[in-house]
mmCIF file of C-alpha atoms in Angstrom:
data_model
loop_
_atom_site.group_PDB
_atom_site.id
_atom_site.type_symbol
_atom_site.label_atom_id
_atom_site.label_comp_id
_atom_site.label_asym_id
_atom_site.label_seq_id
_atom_site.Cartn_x
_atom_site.Cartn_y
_atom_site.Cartn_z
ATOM 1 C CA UNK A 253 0.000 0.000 0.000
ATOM 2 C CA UNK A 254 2.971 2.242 0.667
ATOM 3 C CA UNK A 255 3.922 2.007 -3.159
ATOM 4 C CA UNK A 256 0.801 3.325 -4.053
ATOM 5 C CA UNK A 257 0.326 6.021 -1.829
ATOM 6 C CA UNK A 258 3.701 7.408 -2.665
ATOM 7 C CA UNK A 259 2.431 7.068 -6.501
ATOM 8 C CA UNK A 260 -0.283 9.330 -5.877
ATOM 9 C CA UNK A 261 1.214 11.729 -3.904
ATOM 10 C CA UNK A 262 -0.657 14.661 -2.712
ATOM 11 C CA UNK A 263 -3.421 14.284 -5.613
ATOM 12 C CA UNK A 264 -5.593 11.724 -3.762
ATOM 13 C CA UNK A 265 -6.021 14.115 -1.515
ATOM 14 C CA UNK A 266 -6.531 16.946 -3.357
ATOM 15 C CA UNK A 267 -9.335 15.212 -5.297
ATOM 16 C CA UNK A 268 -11.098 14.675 -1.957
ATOM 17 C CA UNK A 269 -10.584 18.309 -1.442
ATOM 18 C CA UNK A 270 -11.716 19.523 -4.872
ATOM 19 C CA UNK A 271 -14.705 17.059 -4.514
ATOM 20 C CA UNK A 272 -15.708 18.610 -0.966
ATOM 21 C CA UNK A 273 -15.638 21.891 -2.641
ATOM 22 C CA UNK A 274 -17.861 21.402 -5.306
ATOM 23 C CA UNK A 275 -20.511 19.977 -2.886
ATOM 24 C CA UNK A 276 -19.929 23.388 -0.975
ATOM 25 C CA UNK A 277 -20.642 25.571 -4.119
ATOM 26 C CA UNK A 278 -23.600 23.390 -5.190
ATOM 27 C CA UNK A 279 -25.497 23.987 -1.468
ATOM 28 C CA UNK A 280 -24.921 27.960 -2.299
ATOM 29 C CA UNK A 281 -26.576 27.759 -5.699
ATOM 30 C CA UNK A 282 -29.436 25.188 -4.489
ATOM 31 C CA UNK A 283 -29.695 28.105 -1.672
ATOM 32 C CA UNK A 284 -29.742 30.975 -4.133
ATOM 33 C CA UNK A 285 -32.927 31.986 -3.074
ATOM 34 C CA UNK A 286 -32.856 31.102 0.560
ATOM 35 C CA UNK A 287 -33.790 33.829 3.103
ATOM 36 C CA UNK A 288 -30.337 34.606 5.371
ATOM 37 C CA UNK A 289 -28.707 31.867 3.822
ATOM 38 C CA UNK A 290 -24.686 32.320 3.784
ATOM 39 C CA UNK A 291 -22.443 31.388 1.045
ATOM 40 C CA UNK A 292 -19.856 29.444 2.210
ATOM 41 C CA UNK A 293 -16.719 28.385 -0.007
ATOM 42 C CA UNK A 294 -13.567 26.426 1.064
ATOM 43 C CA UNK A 295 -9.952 27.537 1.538
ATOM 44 C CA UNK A 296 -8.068 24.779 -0.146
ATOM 45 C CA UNK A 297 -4.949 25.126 1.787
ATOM 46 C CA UNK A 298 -6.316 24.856 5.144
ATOM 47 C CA UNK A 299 -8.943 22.175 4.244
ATOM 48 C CA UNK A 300 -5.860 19.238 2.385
ATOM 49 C CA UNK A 301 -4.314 20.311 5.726
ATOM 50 C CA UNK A 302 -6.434 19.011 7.910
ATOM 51 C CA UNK A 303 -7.066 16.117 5.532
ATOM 52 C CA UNK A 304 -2.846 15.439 5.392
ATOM 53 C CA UNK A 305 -3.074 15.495 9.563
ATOM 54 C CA UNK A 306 -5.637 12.856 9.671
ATOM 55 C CA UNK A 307 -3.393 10.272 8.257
ATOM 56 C CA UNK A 308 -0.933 10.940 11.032
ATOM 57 C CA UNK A 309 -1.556 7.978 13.347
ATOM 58 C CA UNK A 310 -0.190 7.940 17.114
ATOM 59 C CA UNK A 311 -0.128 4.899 18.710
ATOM 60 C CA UNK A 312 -2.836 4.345 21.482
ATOM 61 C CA UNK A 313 -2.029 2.441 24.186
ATOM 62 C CA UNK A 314 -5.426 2.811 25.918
ATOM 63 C CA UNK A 315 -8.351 2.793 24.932
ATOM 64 C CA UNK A 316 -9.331 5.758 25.680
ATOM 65 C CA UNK A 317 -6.826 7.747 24.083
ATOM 66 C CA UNK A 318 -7.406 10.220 20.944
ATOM 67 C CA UNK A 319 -6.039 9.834 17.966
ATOM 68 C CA UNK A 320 -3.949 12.304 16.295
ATOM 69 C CA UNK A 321 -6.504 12.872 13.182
ATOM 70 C CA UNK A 322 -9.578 14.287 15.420
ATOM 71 C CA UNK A 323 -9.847 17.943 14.921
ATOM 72 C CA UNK A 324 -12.519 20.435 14.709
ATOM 73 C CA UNK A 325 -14.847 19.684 11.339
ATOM 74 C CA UNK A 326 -13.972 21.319 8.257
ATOM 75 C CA UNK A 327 -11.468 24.265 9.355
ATOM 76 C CA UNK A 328 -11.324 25.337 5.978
ATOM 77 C CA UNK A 329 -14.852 25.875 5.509
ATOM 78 C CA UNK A 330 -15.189 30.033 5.053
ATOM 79 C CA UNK A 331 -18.230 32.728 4.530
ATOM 80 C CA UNK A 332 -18.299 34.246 1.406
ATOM 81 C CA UNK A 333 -17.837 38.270 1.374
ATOM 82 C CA UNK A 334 -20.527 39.326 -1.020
ATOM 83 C CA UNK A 335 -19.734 41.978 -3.174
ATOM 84 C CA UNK A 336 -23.301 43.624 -2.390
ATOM 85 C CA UNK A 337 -26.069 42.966 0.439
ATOM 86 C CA UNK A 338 -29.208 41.254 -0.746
ATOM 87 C CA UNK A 339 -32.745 42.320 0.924
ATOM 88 C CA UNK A 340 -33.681 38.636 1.993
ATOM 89 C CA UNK A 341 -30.149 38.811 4.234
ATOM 90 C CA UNK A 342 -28.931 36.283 1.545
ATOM 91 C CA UNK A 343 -25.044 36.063 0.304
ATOM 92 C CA UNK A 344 -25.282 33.827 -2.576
ATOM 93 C CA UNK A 345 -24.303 35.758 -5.906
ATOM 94 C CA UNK A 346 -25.352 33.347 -8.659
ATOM 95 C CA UNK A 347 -22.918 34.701 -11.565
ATOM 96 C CA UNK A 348 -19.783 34.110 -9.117
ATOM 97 C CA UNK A 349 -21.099 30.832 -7.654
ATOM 98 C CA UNK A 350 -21.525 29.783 -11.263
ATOM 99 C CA UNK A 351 -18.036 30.882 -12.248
ATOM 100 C CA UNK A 352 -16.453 28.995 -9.171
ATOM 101 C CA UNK A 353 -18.016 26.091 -10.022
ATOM 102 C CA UNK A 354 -16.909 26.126 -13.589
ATOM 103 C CA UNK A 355 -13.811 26.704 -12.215
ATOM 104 C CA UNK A 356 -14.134 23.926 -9.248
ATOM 105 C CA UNK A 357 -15.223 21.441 -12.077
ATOM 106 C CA UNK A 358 -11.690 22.715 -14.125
ATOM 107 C CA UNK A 359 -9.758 21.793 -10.796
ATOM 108 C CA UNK A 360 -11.340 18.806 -10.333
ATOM 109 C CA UNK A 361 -10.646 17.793 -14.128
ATOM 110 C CA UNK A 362 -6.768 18.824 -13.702
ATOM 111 C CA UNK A 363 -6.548 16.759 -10.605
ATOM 112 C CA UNK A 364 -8.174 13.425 -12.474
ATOM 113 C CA UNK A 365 -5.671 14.209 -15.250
ATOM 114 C CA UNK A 366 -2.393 14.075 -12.745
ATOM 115 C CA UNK A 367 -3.986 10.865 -11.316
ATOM 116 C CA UNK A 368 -4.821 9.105 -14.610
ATOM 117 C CA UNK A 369 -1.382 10.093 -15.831
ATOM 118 C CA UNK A 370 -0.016 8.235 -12.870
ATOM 119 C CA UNK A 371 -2.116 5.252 -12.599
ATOM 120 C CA UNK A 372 -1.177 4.374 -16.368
ATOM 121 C CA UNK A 373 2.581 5.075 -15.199
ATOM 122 C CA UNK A 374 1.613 2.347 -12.411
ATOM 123 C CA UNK A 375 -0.048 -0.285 -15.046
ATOM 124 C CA UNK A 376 2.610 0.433 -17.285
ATOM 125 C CA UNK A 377 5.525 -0.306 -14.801
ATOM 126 C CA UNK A 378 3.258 -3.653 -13.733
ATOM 127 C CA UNK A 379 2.920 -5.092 -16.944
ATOM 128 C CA UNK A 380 6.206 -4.595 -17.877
ATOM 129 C CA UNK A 381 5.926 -4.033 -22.026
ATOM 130 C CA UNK B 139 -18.043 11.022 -1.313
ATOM 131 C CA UNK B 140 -18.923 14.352 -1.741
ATOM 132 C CA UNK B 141 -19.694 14.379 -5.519
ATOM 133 C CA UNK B 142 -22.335 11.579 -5.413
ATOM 134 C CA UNK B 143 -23.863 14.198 -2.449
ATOM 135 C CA UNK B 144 -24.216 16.607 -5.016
ATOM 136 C CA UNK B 145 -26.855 15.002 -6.470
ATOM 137 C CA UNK B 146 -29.347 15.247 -3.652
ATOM 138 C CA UNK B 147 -28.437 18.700 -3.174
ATOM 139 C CA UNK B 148 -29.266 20.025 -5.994
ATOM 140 C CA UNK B 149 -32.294 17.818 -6.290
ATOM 141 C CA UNK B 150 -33.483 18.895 -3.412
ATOM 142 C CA UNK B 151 -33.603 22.437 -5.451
ATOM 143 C CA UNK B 152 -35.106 21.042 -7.881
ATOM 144 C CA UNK B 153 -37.965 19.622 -6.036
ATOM 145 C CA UNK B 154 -38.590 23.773 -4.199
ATOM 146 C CA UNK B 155 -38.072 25.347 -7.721
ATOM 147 C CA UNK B 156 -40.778 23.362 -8.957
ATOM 148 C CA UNK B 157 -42.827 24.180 -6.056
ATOM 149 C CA UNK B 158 -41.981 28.190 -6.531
ATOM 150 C CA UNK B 159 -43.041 27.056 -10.462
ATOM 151 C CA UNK B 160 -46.687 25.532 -9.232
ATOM 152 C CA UNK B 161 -47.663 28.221 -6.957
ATOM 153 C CA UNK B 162 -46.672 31.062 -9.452
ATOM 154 C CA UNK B 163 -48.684 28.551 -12.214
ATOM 155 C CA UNK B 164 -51.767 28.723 -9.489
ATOM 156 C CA UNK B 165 -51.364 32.353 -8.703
ATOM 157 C CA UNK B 166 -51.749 32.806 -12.384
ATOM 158 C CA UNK B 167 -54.476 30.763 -13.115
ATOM 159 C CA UNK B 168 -56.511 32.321 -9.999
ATOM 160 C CA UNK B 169 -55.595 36.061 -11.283
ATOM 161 C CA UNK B 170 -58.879 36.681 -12.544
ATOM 162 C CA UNK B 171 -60.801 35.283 -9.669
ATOM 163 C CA UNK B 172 -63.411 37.452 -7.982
ATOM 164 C CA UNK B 173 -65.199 37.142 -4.721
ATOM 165 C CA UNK B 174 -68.153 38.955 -2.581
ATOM 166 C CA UNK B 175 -66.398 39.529 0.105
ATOM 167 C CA UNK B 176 -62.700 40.708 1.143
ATOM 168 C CA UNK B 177 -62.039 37.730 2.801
ATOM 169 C CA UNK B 178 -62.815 35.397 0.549
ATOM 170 C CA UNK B 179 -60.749 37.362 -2.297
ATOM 171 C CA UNK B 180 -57.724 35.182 -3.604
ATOM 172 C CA UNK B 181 -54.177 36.038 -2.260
ATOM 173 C CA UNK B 182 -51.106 35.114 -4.247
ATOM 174 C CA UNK B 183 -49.038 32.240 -2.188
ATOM 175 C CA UNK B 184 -45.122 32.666 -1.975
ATOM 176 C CA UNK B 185 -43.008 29.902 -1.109
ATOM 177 C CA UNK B 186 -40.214 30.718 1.601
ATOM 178 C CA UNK B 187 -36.792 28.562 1.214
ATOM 179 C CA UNK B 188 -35.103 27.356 4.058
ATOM 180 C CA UNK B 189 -31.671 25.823 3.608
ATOM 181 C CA UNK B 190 -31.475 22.125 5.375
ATOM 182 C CA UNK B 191 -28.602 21.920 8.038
ATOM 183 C CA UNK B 192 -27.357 18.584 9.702
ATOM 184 C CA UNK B 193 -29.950 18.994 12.905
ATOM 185 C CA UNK B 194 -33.261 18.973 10.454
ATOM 186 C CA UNK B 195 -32.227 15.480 9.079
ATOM 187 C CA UNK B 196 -34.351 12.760 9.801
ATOM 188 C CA UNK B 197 -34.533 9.614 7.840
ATOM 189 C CA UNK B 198 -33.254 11.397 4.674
ATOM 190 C CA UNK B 199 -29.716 10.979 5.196
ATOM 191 C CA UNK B 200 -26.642 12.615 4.526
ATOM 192 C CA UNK B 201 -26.926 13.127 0.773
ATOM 193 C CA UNK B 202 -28.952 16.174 1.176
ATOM 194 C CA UNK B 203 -27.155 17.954 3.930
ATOM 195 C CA UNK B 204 -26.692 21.786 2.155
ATOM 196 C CA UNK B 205 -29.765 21.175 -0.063
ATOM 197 C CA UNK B 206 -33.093 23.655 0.348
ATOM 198 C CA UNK B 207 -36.633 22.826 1.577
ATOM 199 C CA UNK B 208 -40.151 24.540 0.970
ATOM 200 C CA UNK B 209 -40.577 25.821 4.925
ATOM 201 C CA UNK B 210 -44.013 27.596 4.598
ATOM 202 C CA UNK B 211 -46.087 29.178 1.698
ATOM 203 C CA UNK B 212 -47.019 32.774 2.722
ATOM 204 C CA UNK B 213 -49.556 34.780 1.100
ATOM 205 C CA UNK B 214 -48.923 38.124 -0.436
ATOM 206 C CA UNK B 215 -49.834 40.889 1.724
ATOM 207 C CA UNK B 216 -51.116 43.388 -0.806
ATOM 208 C CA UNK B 217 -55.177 43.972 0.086
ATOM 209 C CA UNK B 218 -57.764 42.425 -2.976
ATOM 210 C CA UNK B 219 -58.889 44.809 -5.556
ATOM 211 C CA UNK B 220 -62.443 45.874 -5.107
ATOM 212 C CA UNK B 221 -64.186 46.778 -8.162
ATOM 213 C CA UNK B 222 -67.749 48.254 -8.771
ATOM 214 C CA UNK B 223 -69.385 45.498 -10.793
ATOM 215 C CA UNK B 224 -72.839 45.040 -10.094
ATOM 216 C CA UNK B 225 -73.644 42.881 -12.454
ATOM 217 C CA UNK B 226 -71.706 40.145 -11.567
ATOM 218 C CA UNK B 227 -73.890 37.583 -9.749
ATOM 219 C CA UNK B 228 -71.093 37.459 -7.081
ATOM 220 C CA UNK B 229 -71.239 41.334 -6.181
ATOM 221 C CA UNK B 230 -71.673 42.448 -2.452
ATOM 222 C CA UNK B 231 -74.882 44.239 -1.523
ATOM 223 C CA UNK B 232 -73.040 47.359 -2.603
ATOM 224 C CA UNK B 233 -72.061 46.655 -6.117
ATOM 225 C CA UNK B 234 -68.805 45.490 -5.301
ATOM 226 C CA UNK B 235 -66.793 42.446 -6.278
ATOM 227 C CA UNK B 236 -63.169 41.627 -4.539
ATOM 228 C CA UNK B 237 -60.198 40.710 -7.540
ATOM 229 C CA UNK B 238 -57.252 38.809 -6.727
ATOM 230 C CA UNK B 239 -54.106 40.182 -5.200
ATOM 231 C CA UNK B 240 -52.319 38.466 -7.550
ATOM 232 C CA UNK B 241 -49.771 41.201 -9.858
ATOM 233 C CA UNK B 242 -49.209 39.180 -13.556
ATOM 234 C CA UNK B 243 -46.703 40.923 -14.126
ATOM 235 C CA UNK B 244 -44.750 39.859 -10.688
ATOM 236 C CA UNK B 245 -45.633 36.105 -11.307
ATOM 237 C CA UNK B 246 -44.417 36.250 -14.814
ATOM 238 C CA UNK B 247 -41.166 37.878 -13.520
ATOM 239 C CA UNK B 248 -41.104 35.107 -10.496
ATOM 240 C CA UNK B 249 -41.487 32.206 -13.055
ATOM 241 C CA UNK B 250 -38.569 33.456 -14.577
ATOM 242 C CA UNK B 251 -36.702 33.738 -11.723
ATOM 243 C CA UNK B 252 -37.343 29.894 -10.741
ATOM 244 C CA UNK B 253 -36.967 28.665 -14.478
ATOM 245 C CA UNK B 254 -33.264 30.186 -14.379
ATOM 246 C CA UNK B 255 -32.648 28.586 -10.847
ATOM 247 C CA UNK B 256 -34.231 25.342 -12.019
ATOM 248 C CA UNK B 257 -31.751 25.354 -15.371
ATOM 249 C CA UNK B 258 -29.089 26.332 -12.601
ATOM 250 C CA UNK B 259 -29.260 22.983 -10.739
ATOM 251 C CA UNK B 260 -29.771 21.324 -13.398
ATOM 252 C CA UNK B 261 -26.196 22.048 -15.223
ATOM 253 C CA UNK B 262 -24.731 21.822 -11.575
ATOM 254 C CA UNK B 263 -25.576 17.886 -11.413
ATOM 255 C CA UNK B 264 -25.183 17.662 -15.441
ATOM 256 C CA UNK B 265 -21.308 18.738 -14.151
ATOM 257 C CA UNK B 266 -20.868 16.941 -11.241
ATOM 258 C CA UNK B 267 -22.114 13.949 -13.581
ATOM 259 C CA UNK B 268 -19.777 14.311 -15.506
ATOM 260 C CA UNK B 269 -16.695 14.507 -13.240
ATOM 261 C CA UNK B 270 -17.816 11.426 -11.622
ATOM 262 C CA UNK B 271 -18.205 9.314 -14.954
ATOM 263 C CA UNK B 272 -14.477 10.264 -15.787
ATOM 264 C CA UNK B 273 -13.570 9.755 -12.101
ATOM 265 C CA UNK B 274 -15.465 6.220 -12.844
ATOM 266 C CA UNK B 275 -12.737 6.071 -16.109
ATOM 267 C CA UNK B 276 -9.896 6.350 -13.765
ATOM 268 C CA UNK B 277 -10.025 2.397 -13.613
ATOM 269 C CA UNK B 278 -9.393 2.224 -17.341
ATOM 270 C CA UNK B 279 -6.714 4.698 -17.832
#
C-alpha cells in the first residue's frame, strides 16, 4: 500500500478536497434563493491540511486515548464576502457561484488528469511491455 | 463522497423550484378570480426557502445535507382589488366584487426567476455527472 500512496502523492487528496468543494458551491446555488442563507466556499490550503493530519496515526495504548486525526470539522470551511447585500439577508451571488463552479469542475478535471497520468505510469511499470 | 452528495443537493432544489413554479402557475391561473367579500378574495401564495442543516435530518440521510426545503407558503400581503361590478352575480350588496391580489406581471417575472434557478441545478448535477463518470474512467486509464 505504501507504493501506491507514494504514486499518488498529494493528488488523492486533493481530489477529496476539490470534490468537498464542489458539494460546498452546489449547497450555495441550491440556496440561491434562501432567506439569510450564507455562502460558504472552502480555503483549499487549510482544508488538504487538515485532511494530510488525519493520516498521522499515534499509537494508542489505551483505549481511551485520541487519535492524532480528530480535529474540529472542516477548518477550511469560510463565509463568502458578497460583493453587495441582498434584501432577503442572503449572500449567494449566482454569476460568481456559477463561475467557481466552472472553475471547481476545471480543478477537479486537472486533478483526475495528474492521477490518470499516474495510474497508467503504475499499469505500465506492472505489466512490464 | 462528496460528488455523489451533489446530487441530492441540488435535487433537493429542484424539487422547491418546482414548487416556486406551481404556486406562481396557481397564482396565475386564480388572477382573474373574484369574490363577494374581502375575505374570501384570492391572495397570491409565496413559497419561503429554508436551507437544510445537519440537525433537520431525519430519515433522509446525509446526501442532502446543504440542499433547500419549501418551509411555509405565505400569502402576499397586498389587500384584494375591489371593483364596482354590479352585475356580476357574485357582487356584495353594494355593487362590489373583490379581484385577486395576484400582480401578472410579478408572477411572470417570479417564473422566470425559478426557471433560471431550475436550469441552474440542473447544469450543476449535469457537471458533477460528468466529473464522476471520468472519475469512474480512472479504472481504465
Amino acid at each position: 500500500m505504501n507504493l501506491l500512496d507514494q504514486t499518488f502523492g498529494i493528488h488523492d487528496k486533493a481530489l477529496q478536497v476539490r470534490g468537498r468543494r464542489m458539494e460546498v458551491l452546489a449547497q450555495n446555488i441550491a440556496n440561491a434563493d434562501t432567506p439569510y442563507f450564507k455562502a460558504r466556499d472552502i480555503d483549499f490550503k487549510a482544508m488538504l491540511g487538515s485532511i494530510q493530519s488525519q493520516d498521522l496515526q499515534i499509537q494508542a495504548t489505551r483505549e481511551n486515548h485520541y487519535s492524532a486525526g480528530e480535529s474540529p470539522a472542516d477548518p477550511g470551511l469560510l463565509f463568502r464576502v458578497p460583493f453587495n447585500t441582498a434584501f432577503d439577508g442572503n449572500t449567494v451571488e449566482l454569476s460568481v457561484e456559477q463561475a467557481q463552479y466552472g472553475k471547481a469542475a476545471a480543478d477537479f478535471q486537472a486533478t483526475l488528469q495528474f492521477l490518470e497520468s499516474d495510474i497508467s505510469g503504475l499499469r505500465k511499470a506492472l505489466r512490464g511491455d | 463522497m462528496s460528488i455523489t452528495n451533489i446530487f441530492g443537493i441540488a435535487g433537493s432544489a429542484l424539487n422547491a423550484q418546482i414548487t416556486r413554479m406551481n404556486a406562481t402557475a396557481s397564482n396565475l391561473a386564480n388572477a382573474g378570480t373574484v369574490t363577494g367579500t374581502e375575505e374570501e378574495a384570492f391572495r397570491g401564495k409565496r413559497a419561503v426557502f429554508k436551507a437544510l442543516v445537519n440537525e433537520e435530518l431525519t430519515n433522509a440521510g446525509s446526501p442532502y445535507v446543504g440542499g433547500v426545503k419549501i418551509d411555509r407558503m405565505v400569502d402576499d400581503t397586498n389587500a384584494p382589488r375591489r371593483v364596482s361590478d354590479p352585475k356580476n352575480p357574485m357582487a356584495d350588496k353594494d355593487g362590489y366584487v373583490y379581484q385577486s391580489n395576484v400582480s401578472e406581471v410579478t408572477e411572470m417575472v417570479e417564473m422566470m426567476a425559478a426557471a433560471r434557478s431550475y436550469q441552474n441545478n440542473v447544469e450543476v448535477i449535469n457537471t458533477a455527472r460528468q466529473l464522476m463518470m471520468r472519475t469512474l474512467d480512472l479504472a481504465k486509464s
